[in-house]
Amino acid sequence: MQTIQTITELNKWVREVKNSGQTIGLVPTMGFLHEGHLSLVEKAKQENDKVVMSIFVNPAQFGPNEDFDRYPRDLERDERLAAAAGTDIIFAPSVEEMYPRDSQISISAGAQAEVLCGAKRPGHFDGVLKVVTKLFHLTQADRAYFGQKDAQQLAIIESLVADYNFPLSIRRGETVREADGLAKSSRNVYLSEKERAEAPHLNKALRLGKQLLLEGKDPLPEMAAYLDENVSGKIDYIELHDYPTLTKNIMDEAILALAVQFEKARLIDNIIINLKGN
Amino acid sequence: MQTIQTITELNKWVREVKNSGQTIGLVPTMGFLHEGHLSLVEKAKQENDKVVMSIFVNPAQFGPNEDFDRYPRDLERDERLAAAAGTDIIFAPSVEEMYPRDSQISISAGAQAEVLCGAKRPGHFDGVLKVVTKLFHLTQADRAYFGQKDAQQLAIIESLVADYNFPLSIRRGETVREADGLAKSSRNVYLSEKERAEAPHLNKALRLGKQLLLEGKDPLPEMAAYLDENVSGKIDYIELHDYPTLTKNIMDEAILALAVQFEKARLIDNIIINLKGN
C-alpha cells in the first residue's frame, strides 16, 4: 500500500488504473480508523479492482467552535489498519493541497440539511459536499462508500450524485457497533469512563423508539425520558423523518436519529425503520 | 453522426468510447448554430478522438422575463451543420430528461457573477453552472470548449473546474465575427434591419475603448458617448475588469465588456486586453 499526499501523484495513479480498464472504489474518511471504516474497505474491495481511502480532516465541515484542532489523528496507525484491510492507496493531502485558494463557486445542501445535525451545525453539510465533490473528481471513483451511521450525510451525498449526474454509485455501509451496541466512532475516544458506560443507551433508546413507532405510538417523548434517566450528556436532538428525503412526509422508510452532547464528545446514532414490510 | 436524446443512450456511448481508450471533447451549446459554435467543434476535433455537441436550451439560465420560450430553435438545421463540421454525437435531451425533479443541492457562482451580465441577470450563471456540471459528468469529457464571446461565463466555468478539480480542461475559443465586426450570436436573428446595420458599432466601441485604455485613459465615458450616438438600443452596461478574476484589481489582462438592449435582442460583446506585453 502506498500513501499519496499530492494531487499530481494521485492523478498519475488514477490515470494508470483507468487506462488499464480497472475500477476504483473510494472510501472517504477523516482517519482515526475504526471497524466501521474498515468494513467499507472490505465492501469496496469486493466490488472494485482498486480501493482508495482518503484521510483528510476537512476544515470546511467544522464550525468555528467545533473540534477541528483536537479531532484525533494518527496516520501511522491508520496506514497499518488500512493496509491490513486491503486498501491499495491512501490519499492523505494537506489542507493547502485540497484548498489552495478560496473557492469562487459554492455548493449548498438544501432542505435535507435543515434538520438533525444540519440544524445544529450550520454549514457542516456544505463543507461535506465541497470535499466529496473534489474527492469524487480527483479519484474518478466508480463507487464511493459511506456508513449509514452518518445517515444524513449519506442522504445528502446521494442527492448530490443524483442531481448532478456524477458518474459514480454511492454505496451504503451498515453501522458497525461495539458488543454493547455503541456505534463505532472516532469521537468515542473523547468519552470519560462514566460516559462510555452510559453511551450504549443511545442505541437502546433508538431500539425502544423503533418498537414504539411500529406499535403506532409517537416514540419521541419516551425516548427523551429514557435518555434523561440513563445518560449524563445533554440531548441535542431526537427526531423522526422520512428516509432518505428527511421530510416529515414518511413513506416507506423512516429514520429515528439522535445526538447527545457529552463533556468532550458529541455522539450521534440512528436507526432506519422499514415501514412497508411491517 | 448520431443524435442522442436520453441519458441512458449517452451513458452507453460514453462507456464504449472510454473503454476503447479514446478521448472526448464537449461543445456545449443552446443550438441555432453559427460559425462560433462550429469553430469550437473544429478545435475539439483537433484535440480529441470524439466530439460531442450538446444542444439544450437550458431553462435554468433564463430569468422569468427573458427569452426562453422564443429562443430560436432548429434541430434539423443544427444537425446538418454539426455533421458537416465533424461532430460525432449530438446530445439533445428534453428538459424532463435533464431536470427530472427539483434539485436538492445548489451550485452558486460567487463574486465573479456580481458584475457584467451577472448583475443584470440574477441566477443566470447559477443556471449555467447547473447544466455544465451535469454535462461534464454525463459526457465524461476530457476537454470542454467555450467561446470567449461569453467571457464571464467562461471565467466562471474555469473557476468551477479549478475549485472542484473536475477531471477536464476548459478550452477557450476566440469570438467569431461577421465581416463588419459584429460578434456571431444566435440572437442576431432578432435584430431589425436598422438594428443590424447599427450593431457593428458595439465592436467598434470596444476597439475605441481598448485604444483609450492603452493610452492610459478611462475608456468608459467615450465609449458610452460613441454608442449613444451610433446605436438606437439602450446601453445595459459598459464595464472594465480584471480578467478572468472580474475584480477591479486589474493585473495582466483586462476585459472591456458591454451589453446593449435592442428592441427584441440583447447583444453582448467584449475585448480582452493584454496589459503586460504593452
Coordinates of C-alpha atoms in Angstrom, one line a residue, chain A residues 8-264:
Chain A
T8 CA -0.3 15.3 -9.0
E9 CA 0.7 11.9 -7.8
L10 CA -2.9 10.9 -7.3
N11 CA -3.7 11.9 -10.9
K12 CA -0.9 9.8 -12.2
W13 CA -2.1 6.7 -10.3
V14 CA -5.7 7.3 -11.3
R15 CA -4.7 7.6 -15.0
E16 CA -2.8 4.4 -14.9
V17 CA -5.6 2.5 -13.2
K18 CA -8.2 3.9 -15.6
N19 CA -6.1 3.3 -18.7
S20 CA -5.8 -0.4 -17.7
G21 CA -9.6 -0.6 -17.6
Q22 CA -9.8 -1.2 -13.9
T23 CA -12.4 0.1 -11.5
I24 CA -11.9 2.3 -8.4
G25 CA -13.7 2.3 -5.1
L26 CA -13.3 5.3 -2.8
V27 CA -13.7 5.2 1.0
P28 CA -13.6 8.8 2.2
T29 CA -12.6 9.2 5.8
M30 CA -11.2 11.7 8.3
G31 CA -8.9 9.0 9.6
F32 CA -8.5 7.6 13.1
L33 CA -10.0 4.5 11.6
H34 CA -12.3 2.0 13.3
E35 CA -14.1 -1.2 12.2
G36 CA -16.8 1.0 10.5
H37 CA -14.3 2.4 8.1
L38 CA -12.6 -1.0 7.6
S39 CA -16.0 -2.7 6.8
L40 CA -16.4 -0.1 4.0
V41 CA -12.9 -1.0 2.6
E42 CA -14.0 -4.7 2.6
K43 CA -17.1 -3.9 0.7
A44 CA -15.2 -1.7 -1.7
K45 CA -12.6 -4.5 -2.3
Q46 CA -15.4 -6.9 -3.3
E47 CA -16.8 -4.5 -5.8
N48 CA -13.8 -2.8 -7.4
D49 CA -10.3 -3.6 -8.7
K50 CA -8.6 -0.9 -6.7
V51 CA -9.5 0.8 -3.4
V52 CA -8.5 4.3 -2.5
M53 CA -9.1 5.5 1.0
S54 CA -8.9 9.3 1.6
I55 CA -7.8 10.5 5.0
F56 CA -8.5 14.2 5.4
V57 CA -9.8 16.1 8.4
N58 CA -11.8 18.5 6.3
P59 CA -11.8 22.0 7.9
A60 CA -14.7 23.1 5.7
Q61 CA -17.1 20.8 7.6
F62 CA -16.2 22.0 11.1
G63 CA -17.8 25.1 12.7
P64 CA -15.8 27.7 14.4
N65 CA -16.5 26.3 17.9
E66 CA -16.1 22.7 16.9
D67 CA -13.3 20.2 17.3
F68 CA -11.3 20.6 14.2
D69 CA -8.0 21.2 16.0
R70 CA -8.4 18.4 18.5
Y71 CA -10.0 15.9 16.2
P72 CA -8.0 12.7 16.8
R73 CA -5.3 12.0 14.1
D74 CA -2.8 9.0 13.8
L75 CA -1.7 8.5 10.3
E76 CA 0.8 5.7 11.1
R77 CA -1.9 3.6 12.9
D78 CA -4.3 4.3 10.1
E79 CA -1.8 3.1 7.5
R80 CA -1.4 -0.2 9.3
L81 CA -5.1 -0.8 9.6
A82 CA -5.9 0.3 6.0
A83 CA -3.1 -1.9 4.6
A84 CA -4.3 -4.9 6.6
A85 CA -7.8 -4.4 5.3
G86 CA -6.5 -4.4 1.7
T87 CA -6.5 -0.7 0.8
D88 CA -4.4 0.0 -2.3
I89 CA -3.8 3.7 -1.9
I90 CA -4.3 6.2 0.9
F91 CA -4.8 9.7 -0.3
A92 CA -3.8 12.0 2.6
P93 CA -3.5 15.5 1.3
S94 CA -2.6 18.7 3.3
V95 CA -5.3 21.4 3.8
E96 CA -3.3 23.6 1.4
E97 CA -3.3 20.8 -1.2
M98 CA -7.1 20.5 -1.1
Y99 CA -7.8 24.2 -0.7
P100 CA -5.1 26.2 -2.3
R101 CA -7.3 29.2 -2.6
D102 CA -10.7 30.4 -1.5
S103 CA -13.4 28.9 -3.7
Q104 CA -15.3 31.2 -6.1
I105 CA -18.1 28.7 -6.6
S106 CA -20.2 27.2 -3.7
I107 CA -22.2 24.1 -3.3
S108 CA -25.1 24.1 -0.8
A109 CA -27.2 21.4 0.6
G110 CA -30.9 22.2 0.6
A111 CA -33.8 21.3 2.8
Q112 CA -32.2 17.9 3.7
A113 CA -29.7 19.9 5.7
E114 CA -32.3 21.9 7.7
V115 CA -33.0 19.1 10.2
L116 CA -31.0 16.8 12.5
C117 CA -27.3 17.6 12.6
G118 CA -27.7 20.2 9.8
A119 CA -29.9 22.4 12.0
K120 CA -27.3 22.2 14.8
R121 CA -24.2 22.6 12.6
P122 CA -24.8 25.3 10.1
G123 CA -22.6 24.9 7.0
H124 CA -21.5 21.4 8.0
F125 CA -23.0 19.6 5.1
D126 CA -21.9 22.3 2.6
G127 CA -18.4 21.6 3.8
V128 CA -19.0 17.9 3.3
L129 CA -20.3 18.5 -0.2
K130 CA -17.3 20.6 -1.1
V131 CA -14.8 17.9 -0.1
V132 CA -16.6 14.9 -1.5
T133 CA -17.1 16.7 -4.9
K134 CA -13.4 17.3 -5.0
L135 CA -12.6 13.7 -4.0
F136 CA -15.1 12.2 -6.5
H137 CA -13.4 14.2 -9.3
L138 CA -9.8 13.6 -8.1
T139 CA -10.2 9.8 -7.7
Q140 CA -12.6 9.3 -10.6
A141 CA -14.1 6.6 -8.5
D142 CA -16.7 4.2 -9.9
R143 CA -18.2 3.7 -6.4
A144 CA -17.9 5.6 -3.2
Y145 CA -18.7 4.1 0.2
F146 CA -20.3 5.8 3.2
G147 CA -21.5 4.5 6.5
Q148 CA -25.2 4.6 7.5
K149 CA -24.1 6.0 10.9
D150 CA -23.8 9.4 9.2
A151 CA -27.3 8.8 7.7
Q152 CA -28.0 12.5 6.9
Q153 CA -24.6 12.9 5.2
L154 CA -25.3 9.8 3.2
A155 CA -28.8 11.1 2.1
I156 CA -27.4 14.5 1.1
I157 CA -24.5 12.9 -0.9
E158 CA -27.0 10.7 -2.7
S159 CA -28.9 13.8 -3.7
L160 CA -25.6 15.5 -4.9
V161 CA -24.8 12.5 -7.1
A162 CA -28.4 12.2 -8.5
D163 CA -28.9 16.0 -9.0
Y164 CA -25.6 16.4 -10.9
N165 CA -25.3 13.0 -12.6
F166 CA -21.9 12.2 -11.1
P167 CA -20.6 9.1 -12.9
L168 CA -20.3 7.0 -9.8
S169 CA -22.6 5.0 -7.4
I170 CA -23.0 5.7 -3.8
R171 CA -22.8 2.5 -1.7
R172 CA -24.2 2.3 1.8
G173 CA -22.4 0.5 4.6
E174 CA -24.2 -0.6 7.8
T175 CA -23.3 1.0 11.1
V176 CA -20.7 -1.1 12.9
R177 CA -21.2 -1.3 16.7
E178 CA -19.4 -2.4 19.8
A179 CA -20.7 -5.5 21.5
D180 CA -22.8 -3.4 23.8
G181 CA -24.4 -1.5 20.9
L182 CA -22.4 1.7 20.9
A183 CA -21.9 2.8 17.3
K184 CA -18.2 2.9 16.4
S185 CA -16.9 6.4 16.1
S186 CA -13.6 8.2 16.1
R187 CA -15.0 10.5 18.7
N188 CA -15.6 7.7 21.2
V189 CA -12.1 8.2 22.5
Y190 CA -13.2 11.6 23.9
L191 CA -15.6 9.8 26.4
S192 CA -14.8 9.6 30.1
E193 CA -15.1 6.1 31.7
K194 CA -18.5 7.0 33.1
E195 CA -19.8 8.4 29.8
R196 CA -18.5 5.3 27.9
A197 CA -20.6 3.2 30.3
E198 CA -23.7 5.3 29.6
A199 CA -23.2 5.6 25.8
P200 CA -24.8 2.2 24.8
H201 CA -28.1 3.8 26.0
L202 CA -28.2 5.8 22.8
N203 CA -28.7 2.7 20.7
K204 CA -31.1 1.3 23.3
A205 CA -33.2 4.4 23.1
L206 CA -33.3 4.0 19.3
R207 CA -34.4 0.4 19.6
L208 CA -37.1 1.4 22.1
G209 CA -38.2 4.1 19.7
K210 CA -38.5 1.7 16.8
Q211 CA -40.7 -0.6 18.9
L212 CA -43.0 2.3 19.8
L213 CA -43.2 3.5 16.2
L214 CA -44.1 0.0 15.0
E215 CA -46.8 0.0 17.6
G216 CA -48.2 3.2 16.1
K217 CA -47.1 5.4 19.0
D218 CA -45.1 8.7 19.0
P219 CA -41.7 7.4 20.1
L220 CA -40.0 10.8 20.8
P221 CA -41.3 11.6 24.4
E222 CA -40.4 8.1 25.8
M223 CA -37.0 8.2 24.1
A224 CA -36.3 11.6 25.7
A225 CA -37.4 10.3 29.1
Y226 CA -35.3 7.2 28.7
L227 CA -32.1 9.2 27.8
D228 CA -32.7 11.8 30.5
E229 CA -32.7 8.9 33.0
N230 CA -29.8 7.0 31.7
V231 CA -27.1 9.4 30.4
S232 CA -25.4 12.4 31.9
G233 CA -25.0 14.0 28.5
K234 CA -27.4 16.6 27.1
I235 CA -29.8 15.6 24.4
D236 CA -29.1 17.7 21.3
Y237 CA -32.0 16.3 19.3
I238 CA -34.2 13.3 18.9
E239 CA -36.0 13.4 15.5
L240 CA -38.1 11.2 13.2
H241 CA -38.2 11.8 9.4
D242 CA -38.7 10.1 6.1
Y243 CA -35.5 8.5 4.8
P244 CA -33.7 9.5 2.7
T245 CA -35.8 12.6 1.8
L246 CA -35.6 13.8 5.5
T247 CA -39.1 15.4 5.2
K248 CA -42.0 14.9 7.5
N249 CA -43.8 13.0 4.8
I250 CA -42.9 9.5 5.9
M251 CA -43.3 6.9 3.2
D252 CA -41.5 3.5 3.0
E253 CA -38.6 4.1 5.4
A254 CA -38.3 6.3 8.4
I255 CA -35.2 7.4 10.3
L256 CA -35.1 7.9 14.0
A257 CA -31.9 9.8 14.9
L258 CA -30.4 11.4 17.9
A259 CA -27.4 13.4 19.1
V260 CA -26.2 13.6 22.7
Q261 CA -23.6 16.1 23.8
F262 CA -21.2 14.7 26.4
E263 CA -18.4 16.6 28.2
K264 CA -16.0 16.4 25.2

